[in-house]
PDB file of C-alpha atoms in Angstrom:
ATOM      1  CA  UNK A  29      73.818-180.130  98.289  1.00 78.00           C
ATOM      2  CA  UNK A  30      71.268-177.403  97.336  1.00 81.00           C
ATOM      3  CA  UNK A  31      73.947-176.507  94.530  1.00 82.00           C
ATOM      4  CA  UNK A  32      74.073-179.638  93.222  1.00 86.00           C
ATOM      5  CA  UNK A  33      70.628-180.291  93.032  1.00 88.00           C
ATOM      6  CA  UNK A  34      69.911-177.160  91.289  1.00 87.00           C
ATOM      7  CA  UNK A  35      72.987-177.551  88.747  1.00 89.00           C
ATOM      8  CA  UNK A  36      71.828-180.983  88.196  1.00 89.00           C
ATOM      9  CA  UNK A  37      68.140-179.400  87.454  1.00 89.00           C
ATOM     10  CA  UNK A  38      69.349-176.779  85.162  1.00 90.00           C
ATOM     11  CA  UNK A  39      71.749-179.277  82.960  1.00 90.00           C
ATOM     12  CA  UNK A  40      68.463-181.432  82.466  1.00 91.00           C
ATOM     13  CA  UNK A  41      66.643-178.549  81.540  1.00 90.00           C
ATOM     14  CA  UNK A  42      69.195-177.240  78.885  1.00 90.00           C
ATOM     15  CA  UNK A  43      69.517-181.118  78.049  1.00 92.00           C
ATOM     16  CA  UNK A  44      65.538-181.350  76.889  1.00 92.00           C
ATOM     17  CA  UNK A  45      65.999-178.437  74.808  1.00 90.00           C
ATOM     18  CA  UNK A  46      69.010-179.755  73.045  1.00 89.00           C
ATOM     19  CA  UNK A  47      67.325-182.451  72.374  1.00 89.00           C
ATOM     20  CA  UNK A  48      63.830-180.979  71.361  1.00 91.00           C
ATOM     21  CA  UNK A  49      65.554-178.289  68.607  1.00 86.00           C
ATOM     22  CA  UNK A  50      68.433-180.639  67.217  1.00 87.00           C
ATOM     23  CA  UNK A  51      65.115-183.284  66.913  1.00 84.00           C
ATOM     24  CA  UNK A  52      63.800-180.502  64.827  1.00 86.00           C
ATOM     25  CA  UNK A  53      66.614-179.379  62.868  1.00 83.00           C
ATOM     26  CA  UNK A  54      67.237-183.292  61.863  1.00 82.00           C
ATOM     27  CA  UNK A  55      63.893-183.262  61.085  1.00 81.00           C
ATOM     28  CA  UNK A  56      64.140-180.489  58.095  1.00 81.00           C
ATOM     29  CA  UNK A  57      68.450-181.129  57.699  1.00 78.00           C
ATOM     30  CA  UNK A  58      69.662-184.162  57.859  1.00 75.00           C
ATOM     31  CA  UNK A  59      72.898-183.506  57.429  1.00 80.00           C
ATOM     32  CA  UNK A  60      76.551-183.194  59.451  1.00 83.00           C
ATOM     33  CA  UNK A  61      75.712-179.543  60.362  1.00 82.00           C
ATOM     34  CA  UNK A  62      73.119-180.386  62.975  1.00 84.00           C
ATOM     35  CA  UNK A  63      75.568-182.828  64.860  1.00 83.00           C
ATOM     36  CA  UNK A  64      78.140-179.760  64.694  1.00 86.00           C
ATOM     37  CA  UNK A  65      75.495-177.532  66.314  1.00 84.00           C
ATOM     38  CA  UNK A  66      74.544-179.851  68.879  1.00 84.00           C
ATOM     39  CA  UNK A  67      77.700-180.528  69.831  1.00 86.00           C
ATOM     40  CA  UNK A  68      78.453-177.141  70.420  1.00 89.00           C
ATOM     41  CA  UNK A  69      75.008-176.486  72.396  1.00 87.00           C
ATOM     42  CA  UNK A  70      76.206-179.518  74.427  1.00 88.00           C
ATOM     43  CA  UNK A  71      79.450-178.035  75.443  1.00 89.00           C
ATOM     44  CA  UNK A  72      77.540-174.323  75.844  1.00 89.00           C
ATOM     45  CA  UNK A  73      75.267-176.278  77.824  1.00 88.00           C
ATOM     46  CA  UNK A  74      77.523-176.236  80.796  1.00 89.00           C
ATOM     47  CA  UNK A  75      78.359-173.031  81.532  1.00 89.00           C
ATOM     48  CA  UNK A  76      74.550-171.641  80.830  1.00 88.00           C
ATOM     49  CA  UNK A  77      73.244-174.276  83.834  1.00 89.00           C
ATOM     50  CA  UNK A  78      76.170-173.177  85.634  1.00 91.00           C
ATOM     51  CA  UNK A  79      74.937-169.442  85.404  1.00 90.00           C
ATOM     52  CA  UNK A  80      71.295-170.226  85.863  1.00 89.00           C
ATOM     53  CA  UNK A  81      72.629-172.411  89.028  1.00 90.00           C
ATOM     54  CA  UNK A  82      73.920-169.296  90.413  1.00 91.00           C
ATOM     55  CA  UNK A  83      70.902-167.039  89.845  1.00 91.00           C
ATOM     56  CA  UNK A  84      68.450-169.637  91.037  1.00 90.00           C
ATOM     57  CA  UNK A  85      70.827-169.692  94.300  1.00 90.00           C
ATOM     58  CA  UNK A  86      71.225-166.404  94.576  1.00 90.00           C
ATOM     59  CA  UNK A  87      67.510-165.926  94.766  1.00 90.00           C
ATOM     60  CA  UNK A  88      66.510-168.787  96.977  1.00 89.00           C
ATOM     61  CA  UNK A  89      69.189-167.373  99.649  1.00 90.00           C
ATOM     62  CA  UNK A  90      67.986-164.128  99.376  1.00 90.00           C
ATOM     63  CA  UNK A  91      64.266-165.346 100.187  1.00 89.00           C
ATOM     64  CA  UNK A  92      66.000-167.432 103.069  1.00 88.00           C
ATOM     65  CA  UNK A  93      67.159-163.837 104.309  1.00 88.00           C
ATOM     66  CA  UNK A  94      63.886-162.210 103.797  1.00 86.00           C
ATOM     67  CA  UNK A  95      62.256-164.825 105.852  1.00 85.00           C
ATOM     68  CA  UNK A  96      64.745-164.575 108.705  1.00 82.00           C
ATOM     69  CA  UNK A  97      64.609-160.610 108.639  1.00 79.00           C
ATOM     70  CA  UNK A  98      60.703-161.099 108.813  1.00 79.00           C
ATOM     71  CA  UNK A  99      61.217-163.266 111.485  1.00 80.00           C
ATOM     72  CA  UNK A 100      63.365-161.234 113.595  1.00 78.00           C
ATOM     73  CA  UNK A 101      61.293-158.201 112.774  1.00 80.00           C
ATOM     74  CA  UNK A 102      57.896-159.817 114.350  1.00 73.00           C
ATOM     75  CA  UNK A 103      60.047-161.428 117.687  1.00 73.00           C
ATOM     76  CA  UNK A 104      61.357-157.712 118.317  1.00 74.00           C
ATOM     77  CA  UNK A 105      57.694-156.025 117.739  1.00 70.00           C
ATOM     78  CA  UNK A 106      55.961-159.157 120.034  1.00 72.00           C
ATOM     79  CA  UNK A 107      59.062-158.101 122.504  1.00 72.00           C
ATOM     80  CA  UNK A 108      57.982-154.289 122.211  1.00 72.00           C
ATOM     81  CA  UNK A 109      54.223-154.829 122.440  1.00 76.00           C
ATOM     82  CA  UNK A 110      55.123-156.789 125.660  1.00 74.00           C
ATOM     83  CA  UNK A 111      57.123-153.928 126.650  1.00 77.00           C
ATOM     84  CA  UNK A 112      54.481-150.913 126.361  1.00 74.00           C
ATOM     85  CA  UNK A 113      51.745-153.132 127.989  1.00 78.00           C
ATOM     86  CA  UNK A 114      53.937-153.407 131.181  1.00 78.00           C
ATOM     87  CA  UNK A 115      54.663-149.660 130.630  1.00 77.00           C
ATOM     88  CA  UNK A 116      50.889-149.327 130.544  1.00 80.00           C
ATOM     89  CA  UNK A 117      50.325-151.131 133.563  1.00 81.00           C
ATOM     90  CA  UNK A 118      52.979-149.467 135.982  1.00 80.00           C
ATOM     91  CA  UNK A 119      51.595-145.924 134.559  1.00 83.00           C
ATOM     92  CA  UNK A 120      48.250-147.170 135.434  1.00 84.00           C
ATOM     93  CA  UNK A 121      48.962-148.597 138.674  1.00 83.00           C
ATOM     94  CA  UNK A 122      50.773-145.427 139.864  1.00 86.00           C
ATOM     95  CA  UNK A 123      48.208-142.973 138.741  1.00 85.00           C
ATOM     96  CA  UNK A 124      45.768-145.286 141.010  1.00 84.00           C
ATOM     97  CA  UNK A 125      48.258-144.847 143.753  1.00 83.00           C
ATOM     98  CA  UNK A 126      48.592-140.950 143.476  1.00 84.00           C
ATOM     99  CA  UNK A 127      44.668-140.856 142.933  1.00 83.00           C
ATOM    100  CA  UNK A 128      44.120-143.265 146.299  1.00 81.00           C
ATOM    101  CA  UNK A 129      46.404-140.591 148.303  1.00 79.00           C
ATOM    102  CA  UNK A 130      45.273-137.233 146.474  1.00 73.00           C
ATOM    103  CA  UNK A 131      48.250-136.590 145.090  1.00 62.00           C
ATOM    104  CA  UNK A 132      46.992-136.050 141.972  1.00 53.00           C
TER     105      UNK A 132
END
C-alpha cells in the first residue's frame, strides 16, 4: 500500500510538471511539436515515478530500520544499566558482610 501511495504521489508530481512546461512551450510554439514532446514526457513519465518510487522507498525503510536498531540499542543499554546496578548492589552487600565479620 505504501508503494502505491508513493507511485501514485510521484506520477502526480511528474504530471504537474508536464503540464506546467508544455503550458509554457504552447505558450511561445503553438505548433504540433509541443504535443510530440508531451507525449513523449507522458510516456517517460512512468518509468521516472517508478524510479523515484523506489528511492523514496528505499529511504523510508531504511529510516524504519534506523528506528528499530535505535530501539533495540536503548532496550539492551536499559537491560545493562539494570544489570551493573544489581552487580553494584551484591558487591556492596558482600563487602558489608566481610566488613561486619573482619574479613576484610
Amino acid at each position: 500500500m505504501t508503494k502505491l501511495w508513493l507511485y501514485m504521489t510521484s506520477l502526480l508530481k511528474y504530471f504537474i510538471v508536464i503540464l506546467i512546461v508544455n503550458g509554457i512551450m504552447l505558450y511561445f510554439f503553438l505548433n504540433i511539436v509541443t504535443l510530440i514532446i508531451a507525449g513523449l514526457l507522458f510516456l517517460g513519465m512512468f518509468g521516472a515515478a517508478w524510479t523515484d518510487m523506489k528511492e523514496r522507498y528505499d529511504k523510508k525503510q531504511k529510516k524504519k530500520e534506523l528506528r528499530f536498531a535505535q530501539r533495540e540499542t536503548a532496550n539492551f543499554a536499559a537491560a545493562a544499566r539494570h544489570e551493573l546496578e544489581g552487580f553494584e548492589q551484591a558487591l556492596s552487600l558482600t563487602m558489608r558482610e566481610m566488613r561486619a565479620h573482619s574479613i576484610l
